[in-house]
Tab-separated table of C-alpha atoms in Angstrom:
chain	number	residue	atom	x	y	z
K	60	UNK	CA	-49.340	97.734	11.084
K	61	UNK	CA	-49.772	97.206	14.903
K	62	UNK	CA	-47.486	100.911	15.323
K	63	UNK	CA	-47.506	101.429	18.795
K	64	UNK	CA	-49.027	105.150	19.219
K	65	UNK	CA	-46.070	107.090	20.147
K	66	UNK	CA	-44.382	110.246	18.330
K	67	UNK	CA	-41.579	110.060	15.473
K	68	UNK	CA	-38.583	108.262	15.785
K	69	UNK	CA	-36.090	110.350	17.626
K	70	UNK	CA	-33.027	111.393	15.076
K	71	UNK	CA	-29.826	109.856	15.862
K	72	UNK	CA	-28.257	111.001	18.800
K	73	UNK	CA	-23.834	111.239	18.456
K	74	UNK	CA	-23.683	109.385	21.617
K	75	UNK	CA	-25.287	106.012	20.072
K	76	UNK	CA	-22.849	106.928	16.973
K	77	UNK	CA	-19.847	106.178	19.552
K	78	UNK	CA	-21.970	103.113	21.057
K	79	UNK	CA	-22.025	102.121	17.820
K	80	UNK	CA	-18.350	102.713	16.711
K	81	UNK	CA	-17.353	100.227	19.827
K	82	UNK	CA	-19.356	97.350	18.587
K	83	UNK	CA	-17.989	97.562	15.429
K	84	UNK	CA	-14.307	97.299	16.804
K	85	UNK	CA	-15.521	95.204	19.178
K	86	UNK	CA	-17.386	92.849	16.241
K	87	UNK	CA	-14.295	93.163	14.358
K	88	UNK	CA	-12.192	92.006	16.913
K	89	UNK	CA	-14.200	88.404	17.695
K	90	UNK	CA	-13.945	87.916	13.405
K	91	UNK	CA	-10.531	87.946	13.796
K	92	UNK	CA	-10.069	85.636	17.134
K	93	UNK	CA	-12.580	83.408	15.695
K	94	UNK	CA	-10.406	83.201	12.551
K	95	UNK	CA	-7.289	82.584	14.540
K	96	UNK	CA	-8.845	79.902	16.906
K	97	UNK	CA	-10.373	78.236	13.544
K	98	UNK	CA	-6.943	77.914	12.008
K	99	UNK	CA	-5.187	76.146	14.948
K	100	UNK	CA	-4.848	72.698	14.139
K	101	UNK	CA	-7.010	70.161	16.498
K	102	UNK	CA	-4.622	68.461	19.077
K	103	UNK	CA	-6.534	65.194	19.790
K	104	UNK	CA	-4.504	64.889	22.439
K	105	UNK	CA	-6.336	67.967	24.622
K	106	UNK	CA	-10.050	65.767	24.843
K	107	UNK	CA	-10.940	63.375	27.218
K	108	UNK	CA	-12.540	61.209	25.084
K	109	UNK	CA	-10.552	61.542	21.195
K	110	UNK	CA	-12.492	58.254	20.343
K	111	UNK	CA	-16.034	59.553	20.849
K	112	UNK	CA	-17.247	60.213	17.272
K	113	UNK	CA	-18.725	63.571	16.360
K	114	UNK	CA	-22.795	63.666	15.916
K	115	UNK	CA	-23.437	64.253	12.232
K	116	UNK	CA	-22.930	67.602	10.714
K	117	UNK	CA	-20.619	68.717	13.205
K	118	UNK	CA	-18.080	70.666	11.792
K	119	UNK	CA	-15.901	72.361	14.375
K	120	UNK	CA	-12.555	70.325	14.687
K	121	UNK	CA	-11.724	69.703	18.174
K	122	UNK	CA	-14.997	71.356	20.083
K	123	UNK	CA	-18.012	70.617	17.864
K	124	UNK	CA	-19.359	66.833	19.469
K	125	UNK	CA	-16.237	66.308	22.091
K	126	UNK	CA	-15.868	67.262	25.321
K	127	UNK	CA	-13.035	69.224	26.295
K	128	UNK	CA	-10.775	68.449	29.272
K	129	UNK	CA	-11.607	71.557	31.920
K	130	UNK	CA	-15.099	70.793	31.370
K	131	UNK	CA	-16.416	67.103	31.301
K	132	UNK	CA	-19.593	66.372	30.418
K	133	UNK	CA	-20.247	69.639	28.357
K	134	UNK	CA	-20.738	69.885	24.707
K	135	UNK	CA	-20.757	72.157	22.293
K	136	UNK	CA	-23.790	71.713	19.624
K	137	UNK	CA	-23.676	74.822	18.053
K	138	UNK	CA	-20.790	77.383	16.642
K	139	UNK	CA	-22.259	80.392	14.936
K	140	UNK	CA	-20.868	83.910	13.361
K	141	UNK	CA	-22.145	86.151	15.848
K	142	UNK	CA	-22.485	86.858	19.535
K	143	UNK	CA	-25.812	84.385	20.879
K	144	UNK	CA	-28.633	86.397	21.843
K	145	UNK	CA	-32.135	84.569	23.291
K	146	UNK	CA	-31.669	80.987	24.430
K	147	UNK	CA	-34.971	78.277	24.332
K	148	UNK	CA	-35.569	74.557	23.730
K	149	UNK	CA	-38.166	72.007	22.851
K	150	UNK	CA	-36.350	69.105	24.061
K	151	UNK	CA	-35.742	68.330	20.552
K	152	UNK	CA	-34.266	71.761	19.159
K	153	UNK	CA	-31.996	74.571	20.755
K	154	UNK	CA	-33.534	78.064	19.247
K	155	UNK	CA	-31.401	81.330	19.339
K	156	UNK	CA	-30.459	83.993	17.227
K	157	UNK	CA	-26.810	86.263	17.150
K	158	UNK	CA	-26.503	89.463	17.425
K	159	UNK	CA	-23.851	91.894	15.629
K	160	UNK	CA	-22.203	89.335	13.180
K	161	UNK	CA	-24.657	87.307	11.416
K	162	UNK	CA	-27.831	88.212	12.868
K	163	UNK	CA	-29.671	85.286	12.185
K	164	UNK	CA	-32.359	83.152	14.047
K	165	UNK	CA	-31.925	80.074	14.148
K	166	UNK	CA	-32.311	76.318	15.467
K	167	UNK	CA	-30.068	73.130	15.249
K	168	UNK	CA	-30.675	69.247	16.712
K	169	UNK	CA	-30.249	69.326	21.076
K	170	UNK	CA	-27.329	66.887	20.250
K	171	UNK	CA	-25.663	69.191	17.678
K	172	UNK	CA	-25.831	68.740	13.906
K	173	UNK	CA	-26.967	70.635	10.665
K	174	UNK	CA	-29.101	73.993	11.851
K	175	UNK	CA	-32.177	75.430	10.219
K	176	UNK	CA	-31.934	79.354	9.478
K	177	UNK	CA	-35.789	80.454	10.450
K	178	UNK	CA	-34.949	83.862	9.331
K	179	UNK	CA	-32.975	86.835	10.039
K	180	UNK	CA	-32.935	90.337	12.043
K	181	UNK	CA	-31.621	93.985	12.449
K	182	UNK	CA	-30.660	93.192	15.883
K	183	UNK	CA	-32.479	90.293	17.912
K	184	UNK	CA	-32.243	90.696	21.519
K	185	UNK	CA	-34.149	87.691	22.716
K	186	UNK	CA	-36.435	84.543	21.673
K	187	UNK	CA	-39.388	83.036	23.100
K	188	UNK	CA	-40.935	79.416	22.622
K	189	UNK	CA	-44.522	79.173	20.874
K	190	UNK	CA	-46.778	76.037	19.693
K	191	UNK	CA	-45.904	77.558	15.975
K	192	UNK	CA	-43.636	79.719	16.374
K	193	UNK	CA	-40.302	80.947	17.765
K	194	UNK	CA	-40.993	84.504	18.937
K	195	UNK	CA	-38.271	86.977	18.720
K	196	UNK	CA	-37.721	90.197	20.093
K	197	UNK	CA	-35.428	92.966	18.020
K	198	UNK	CA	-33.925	96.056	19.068
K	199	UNK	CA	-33.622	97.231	15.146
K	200	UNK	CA	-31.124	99.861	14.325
K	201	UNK	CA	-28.659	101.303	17.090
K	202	UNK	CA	-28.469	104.353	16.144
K	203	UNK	CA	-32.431	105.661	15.900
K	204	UNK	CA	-35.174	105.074	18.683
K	205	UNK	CA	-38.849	103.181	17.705
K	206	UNK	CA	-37.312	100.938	14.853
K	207	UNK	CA	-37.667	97.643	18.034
K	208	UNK	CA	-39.896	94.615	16.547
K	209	UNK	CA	-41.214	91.795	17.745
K	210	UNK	CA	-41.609	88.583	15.082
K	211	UNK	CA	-43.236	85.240	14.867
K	212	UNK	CA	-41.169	83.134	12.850
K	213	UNK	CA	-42.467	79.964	11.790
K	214	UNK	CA	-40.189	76.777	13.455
K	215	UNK	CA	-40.059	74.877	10.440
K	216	UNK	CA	-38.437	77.310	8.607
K	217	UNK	CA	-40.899	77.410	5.996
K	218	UNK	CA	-43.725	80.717	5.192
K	219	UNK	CA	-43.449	84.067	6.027
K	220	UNK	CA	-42.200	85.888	9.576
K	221	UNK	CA	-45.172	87.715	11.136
K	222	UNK	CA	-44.755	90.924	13.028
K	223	UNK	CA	-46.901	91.272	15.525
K	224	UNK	CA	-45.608	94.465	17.015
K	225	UNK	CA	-43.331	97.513	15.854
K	226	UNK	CA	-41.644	101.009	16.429
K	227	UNK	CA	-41.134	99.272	20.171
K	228	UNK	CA	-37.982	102.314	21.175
K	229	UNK	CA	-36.576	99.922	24.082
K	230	UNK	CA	-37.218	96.585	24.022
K	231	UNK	CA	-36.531	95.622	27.440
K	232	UNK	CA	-38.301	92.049	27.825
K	233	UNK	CA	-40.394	89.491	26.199
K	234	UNK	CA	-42.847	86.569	27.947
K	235	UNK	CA	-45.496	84.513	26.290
K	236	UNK	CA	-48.790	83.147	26.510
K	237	UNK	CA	-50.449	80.148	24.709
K	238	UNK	CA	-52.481	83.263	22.708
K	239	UNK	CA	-50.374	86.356	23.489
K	240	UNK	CA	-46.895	87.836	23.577
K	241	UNK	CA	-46.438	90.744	26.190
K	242	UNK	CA	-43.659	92.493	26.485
K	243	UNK	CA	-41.631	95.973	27.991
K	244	UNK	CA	-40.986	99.070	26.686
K	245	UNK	CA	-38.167	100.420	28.779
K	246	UNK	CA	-38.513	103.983	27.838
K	247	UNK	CA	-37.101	107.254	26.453
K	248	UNK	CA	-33.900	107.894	28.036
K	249	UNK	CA	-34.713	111.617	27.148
K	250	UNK	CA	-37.881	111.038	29.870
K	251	UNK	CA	-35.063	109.144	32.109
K	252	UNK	CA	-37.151	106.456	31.543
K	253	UNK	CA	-40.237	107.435	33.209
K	254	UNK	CA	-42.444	106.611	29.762
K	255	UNK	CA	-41.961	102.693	29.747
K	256	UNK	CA	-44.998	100.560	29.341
K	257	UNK	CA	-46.212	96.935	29.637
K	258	UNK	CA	-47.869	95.425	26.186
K	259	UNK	CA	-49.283	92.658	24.372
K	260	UNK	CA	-50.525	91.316	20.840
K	261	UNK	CA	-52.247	88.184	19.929
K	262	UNK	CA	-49.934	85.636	18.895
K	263	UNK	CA	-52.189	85.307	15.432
K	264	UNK	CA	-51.524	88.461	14.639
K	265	UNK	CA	-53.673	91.884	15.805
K	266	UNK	CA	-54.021	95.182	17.363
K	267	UNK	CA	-51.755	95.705	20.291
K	268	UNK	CA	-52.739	96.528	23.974
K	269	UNK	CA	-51.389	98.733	26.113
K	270	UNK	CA	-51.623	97.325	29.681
K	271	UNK	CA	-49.498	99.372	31.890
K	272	UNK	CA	-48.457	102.955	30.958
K	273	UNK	CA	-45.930	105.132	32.768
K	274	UNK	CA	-43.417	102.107	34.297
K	275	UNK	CA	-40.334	103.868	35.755
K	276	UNK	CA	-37.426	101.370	33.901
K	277	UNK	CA	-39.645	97.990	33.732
K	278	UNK	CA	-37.520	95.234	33.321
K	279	UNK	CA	-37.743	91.442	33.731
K	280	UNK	CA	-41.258	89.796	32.100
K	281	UNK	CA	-43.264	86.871	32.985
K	282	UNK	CA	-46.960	85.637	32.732
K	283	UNK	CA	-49.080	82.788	34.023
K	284	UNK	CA	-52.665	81.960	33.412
K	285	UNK	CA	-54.246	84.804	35.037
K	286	UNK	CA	-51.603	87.773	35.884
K	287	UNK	CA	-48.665	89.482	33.937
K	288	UNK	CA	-45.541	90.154	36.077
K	289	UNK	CA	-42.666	92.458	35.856
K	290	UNK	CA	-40.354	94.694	38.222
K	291	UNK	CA	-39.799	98.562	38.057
K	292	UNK	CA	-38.260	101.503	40.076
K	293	UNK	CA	-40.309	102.696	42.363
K	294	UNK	CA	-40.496	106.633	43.509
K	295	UNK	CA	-37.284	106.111	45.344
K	296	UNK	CA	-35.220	104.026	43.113
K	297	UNK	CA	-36.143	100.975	45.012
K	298	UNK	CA	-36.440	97.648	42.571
K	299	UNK	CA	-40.425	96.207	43.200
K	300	UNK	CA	-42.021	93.205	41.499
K	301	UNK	CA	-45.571	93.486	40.947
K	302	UNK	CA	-48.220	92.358	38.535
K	303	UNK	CA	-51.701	93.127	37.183
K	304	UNK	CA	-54.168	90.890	35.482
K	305	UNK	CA	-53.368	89.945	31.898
K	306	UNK	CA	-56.613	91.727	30.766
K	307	UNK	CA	-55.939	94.417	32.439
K	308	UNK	CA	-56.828	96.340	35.720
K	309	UNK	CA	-54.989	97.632	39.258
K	310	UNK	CA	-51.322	96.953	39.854
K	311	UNK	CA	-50.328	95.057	42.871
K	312	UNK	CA	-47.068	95.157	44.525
K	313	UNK	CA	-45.671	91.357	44.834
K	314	UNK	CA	-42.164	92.342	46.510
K	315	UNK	CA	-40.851	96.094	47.551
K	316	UNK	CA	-37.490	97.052	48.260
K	317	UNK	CA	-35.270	94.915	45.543
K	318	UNK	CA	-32.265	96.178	44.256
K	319	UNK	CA	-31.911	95.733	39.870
K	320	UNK	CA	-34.495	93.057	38.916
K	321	UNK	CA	-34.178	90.682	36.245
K	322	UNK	CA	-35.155	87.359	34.620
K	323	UNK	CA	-38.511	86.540	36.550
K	324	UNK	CA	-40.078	83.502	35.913
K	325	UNK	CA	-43.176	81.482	37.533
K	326	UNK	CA	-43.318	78.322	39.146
K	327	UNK	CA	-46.454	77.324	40.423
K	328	UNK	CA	-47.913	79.700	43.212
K	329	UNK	CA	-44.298	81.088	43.141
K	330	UNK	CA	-42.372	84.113	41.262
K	331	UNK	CA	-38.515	83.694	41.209
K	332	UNK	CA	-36.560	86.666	40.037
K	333	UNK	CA	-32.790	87.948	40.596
K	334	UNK	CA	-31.865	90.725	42.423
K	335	UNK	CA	-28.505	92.492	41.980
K	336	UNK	CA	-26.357	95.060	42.546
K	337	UNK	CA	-26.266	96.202	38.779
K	338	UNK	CA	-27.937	94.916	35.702
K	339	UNK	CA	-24.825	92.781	34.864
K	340	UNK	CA	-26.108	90.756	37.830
K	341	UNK	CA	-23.405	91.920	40.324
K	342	UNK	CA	-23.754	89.593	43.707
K	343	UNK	CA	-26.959	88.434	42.416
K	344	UNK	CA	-29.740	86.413	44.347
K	345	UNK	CA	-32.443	83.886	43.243
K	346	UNK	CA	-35.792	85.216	45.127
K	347	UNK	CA	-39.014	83.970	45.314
K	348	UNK	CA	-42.420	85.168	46.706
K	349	UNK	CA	-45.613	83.988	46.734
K	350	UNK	CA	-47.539	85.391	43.685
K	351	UNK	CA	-50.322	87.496	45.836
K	352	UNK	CA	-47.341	88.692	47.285
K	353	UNK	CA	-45.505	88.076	50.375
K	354	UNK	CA	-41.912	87.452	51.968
K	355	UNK	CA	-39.214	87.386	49.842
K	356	UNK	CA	-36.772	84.883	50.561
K	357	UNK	CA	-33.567	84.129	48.980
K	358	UNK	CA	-33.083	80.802	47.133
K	359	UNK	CA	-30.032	81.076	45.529
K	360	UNK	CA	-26.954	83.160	46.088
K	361	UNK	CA	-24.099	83.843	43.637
K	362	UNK	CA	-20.271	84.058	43.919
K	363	UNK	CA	-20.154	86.669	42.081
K	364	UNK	CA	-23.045	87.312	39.368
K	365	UNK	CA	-25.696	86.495	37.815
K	366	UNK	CA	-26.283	86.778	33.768
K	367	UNK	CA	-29.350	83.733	33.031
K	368	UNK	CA	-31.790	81.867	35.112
K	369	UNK	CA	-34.031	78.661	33.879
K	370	UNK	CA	-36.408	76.833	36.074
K	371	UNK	CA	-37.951	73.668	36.418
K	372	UNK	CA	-39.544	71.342	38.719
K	373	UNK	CA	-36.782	69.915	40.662
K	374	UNK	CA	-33.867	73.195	40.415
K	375	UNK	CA	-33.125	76.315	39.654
K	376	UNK	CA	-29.844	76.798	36.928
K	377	UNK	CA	-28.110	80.363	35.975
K	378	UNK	CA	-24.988	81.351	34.187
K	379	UNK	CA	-22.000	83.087	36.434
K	380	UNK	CA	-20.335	84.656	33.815
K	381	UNK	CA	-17.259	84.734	35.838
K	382	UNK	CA	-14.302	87.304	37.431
K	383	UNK	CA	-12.758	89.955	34.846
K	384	UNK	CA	-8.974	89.813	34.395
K	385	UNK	CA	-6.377	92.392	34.256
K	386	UNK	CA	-6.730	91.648	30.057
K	387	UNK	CA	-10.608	92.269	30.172
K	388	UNK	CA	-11.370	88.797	29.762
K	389	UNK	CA	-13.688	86.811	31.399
K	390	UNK	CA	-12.424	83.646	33.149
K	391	UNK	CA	-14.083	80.351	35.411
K	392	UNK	CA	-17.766	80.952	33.731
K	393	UNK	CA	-19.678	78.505	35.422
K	394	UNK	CA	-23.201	76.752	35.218
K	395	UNK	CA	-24.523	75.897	38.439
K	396	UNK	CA	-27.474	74.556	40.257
K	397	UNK	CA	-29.699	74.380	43.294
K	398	UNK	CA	-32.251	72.545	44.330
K	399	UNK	CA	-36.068	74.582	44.640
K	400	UNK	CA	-36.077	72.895	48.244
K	401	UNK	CA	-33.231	73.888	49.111
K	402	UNK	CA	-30.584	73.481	51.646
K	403	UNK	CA	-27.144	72.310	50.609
K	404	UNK	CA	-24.105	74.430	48.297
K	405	UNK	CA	-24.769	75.042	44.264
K	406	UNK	CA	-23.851	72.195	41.822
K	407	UNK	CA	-21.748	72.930	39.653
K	408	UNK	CA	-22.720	71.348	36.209
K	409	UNK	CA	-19.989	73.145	33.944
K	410	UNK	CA	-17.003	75.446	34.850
K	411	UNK	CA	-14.093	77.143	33.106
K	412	UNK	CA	-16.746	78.518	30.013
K	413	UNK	CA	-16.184	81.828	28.664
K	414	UNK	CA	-18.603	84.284	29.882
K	415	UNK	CA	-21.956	82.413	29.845
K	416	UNK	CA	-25.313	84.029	29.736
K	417	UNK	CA	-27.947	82.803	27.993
K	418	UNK	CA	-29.932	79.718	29.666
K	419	UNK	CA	-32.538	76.916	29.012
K	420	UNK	CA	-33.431	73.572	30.116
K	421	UNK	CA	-35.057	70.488	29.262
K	422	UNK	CA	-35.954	67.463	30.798
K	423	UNK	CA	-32.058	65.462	30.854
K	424	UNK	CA	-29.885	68.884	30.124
K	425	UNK	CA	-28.953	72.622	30.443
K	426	UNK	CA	-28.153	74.632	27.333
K	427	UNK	CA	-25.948	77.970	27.222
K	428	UNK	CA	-24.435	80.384	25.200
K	429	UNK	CA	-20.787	81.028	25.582
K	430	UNK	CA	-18.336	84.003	24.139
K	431	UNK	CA	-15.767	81.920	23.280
K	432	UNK	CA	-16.826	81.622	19.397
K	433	UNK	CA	-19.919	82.255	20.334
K	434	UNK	CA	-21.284	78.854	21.081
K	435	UNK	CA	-23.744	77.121	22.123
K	436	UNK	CA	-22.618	74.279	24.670
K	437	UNK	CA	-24.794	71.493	27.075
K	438	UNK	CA	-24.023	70.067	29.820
K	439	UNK	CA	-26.032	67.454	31.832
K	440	UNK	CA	-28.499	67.907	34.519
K	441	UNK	CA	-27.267	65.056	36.622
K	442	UNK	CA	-23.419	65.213	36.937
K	443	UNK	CA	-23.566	61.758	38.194
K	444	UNK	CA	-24.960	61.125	34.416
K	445	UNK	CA	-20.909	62.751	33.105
K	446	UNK	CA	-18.750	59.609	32.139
């Protein structure tokens, strides 16, 4: 139901077997630090604050509800069993799911406490924010192409996950409308990517749309009220934002000559997107550019990458997921922010997190995912708001 018209799955290919074989050691490997960080036993002594009570349901001894000392004002509302993919909120609730270990989707208070499950996946990649609905995005098995999803799952926990979209081979990105959910193909890296397309499906369920066909590597997604956006390579390998209207018709080039595009969002008359050296975000840069296209100019600059971006009226907020040591690990993750106006260095709301990515806001804090038990921590938007 909803098949996207495209041939047979592809039979597994060895390389994805050895792709695969990492994870699993990899997996393995966070099970077992998990396990050993769970068994130390809490040293009261390490918080700021060893009098502040922990919200209700809060489980985690000596993270879960505190605040730890190399990072006041940040707290951890969330510890799950496998690595957090998608980030969104409601002001209310913090959705996600995990990927790997666990695979679940799932929601829990914005001040920490008991979470709902809304369901489960193969391998969920992102999640997106309906009226209804939490929309999430899955890659499905690792090893064979066209097995990618895209489910509605109800927020209350409660009646059956609707899939509005299937046998997706690279799901790349994911936006949403009040109706529809559009989202990227990347392509067949058989067809070095040259077969990636631009979709959408009615939120209520439906036949799919195929809006843009032939997309050289699309990646980043975003829609407003009259015009989907999202960036590609052009003929040259150059990064490009453009867009096209959301029912369809000629695509228009927003901003040429980018370098790796990702996480575009709209604000207003304005698309904001980052620009990097690499898709890890390498020396990435918050641009924006008037939707009909126009100048770019740089908003944002980071030390030294860029992983997640949220917007909202007042700032821009993204994830630097930090340097890599001579170990591998990642170290000084911070969360930082700048003013849309701007003018004036970065704020730094959080620092000393382990590899942060994933990003949302609401209308008093910043949420992110973290590597270091895969958690989900927030901070405040105001520092002067820290005690």
């Amino acid at each position: 139901m909803n098949a996207l018209k495209r041939s047979s799955p592809a039979p597994a290919r060895p390389w994805r077997w050895v792709v695969l074989l990492g994870l699993i050691a990899q997996a393995a490997f966070l099970f077992y630090r998990s396990g050993q960080e769970e068994a130390r036993v809490w040293d009261p002594s390490r918080m700021t604050n060893p009098a502040s009570p922990s919200p209700p349901g809060i489980q985690d001894q000596g993270m879960l509800g505190t605040r730890a000392q190399a990072q006041p004002g940040d707290l951890v509302i969330s510890q799950g069993k496998g690595l957090v993919a998608g980030l969104a909120t409601d002001g209310k609730r913090v959705y996600f799911s995990e990927f790997l270990l666990g695979q679940r989707i799932l929601s829990v208070p914005v001040a920490g406490g008991a979470e709902t499950q809304l369901g489960s996946g193969r391998m969920p990649l992102d999640v997106a924010l309906a009226k209804d609905v939490l929309v999430v995005m899955d890659g499905g098995a690792l090893s064979v192409d066209g097995q990618g999803t895209i489910t509605a799952f109800p927020l209350d926990g409660s009646g059956e996950p609707r899939v509005l979209a299937s046998r997706i081979v690279n799901p790349a990105a994911m936006a949403i409308s009040a109706t529809h959910v559009y989202w990227l193909d990347g392509g067949n890296v058989d067809r070095d990517y040259v077969d990636g397309f631009v979709a959408s499906a009615p939120l209520a369920g439906g036949a799919h749309k195929v809006l843009a066909a032939g997309e050289r590597q699309p990646r980043g997604l975003a829609v407003d009220a009259t015009h989907v956006y999202w960036a590609r390579r052009d003929v040259y390998q150059q990064g490009e934002v453009v867009r096209m209207p959301i029912a369809g018709g000629p695509i228009e080039v927003v901003s040429p000559g980018q370098d790796w595009v990702k996480r575009i969002t709209i604000v207003g008359t304005d698309v904001y997107w980052i620009s990097a050296k690499d898709l890890e975000g390498t020396r990435g840069t918050v641009r924006k550019a008037p939707v009909k296209g126009g100048p770019a100019l740089d908003v944002a600059l980071a030390d030294t990458s860029m992983c997640g971006m949220a917007i909202d009226g007042d700032a821009i907020y993204w994830t630097d997921p930090g340097n890599v040591d001579g170990a591998g690990a990642r170290t000084g993750g911070r969360i930082l922010k700048q003013r849309l106006t701007g003018g004036g260095d970065p704020i730094v709301l959080a620092s000393g997190q382990d590899r942060p990515c994933y990003i949302a806001v609401d209308a008093t804090h910043v949420y992110f995912s973290t590597r270091s038990l895969e958690r989900v921590k927030r901070a405040p938007k105001d520092i002067a708001s820290v005690p």
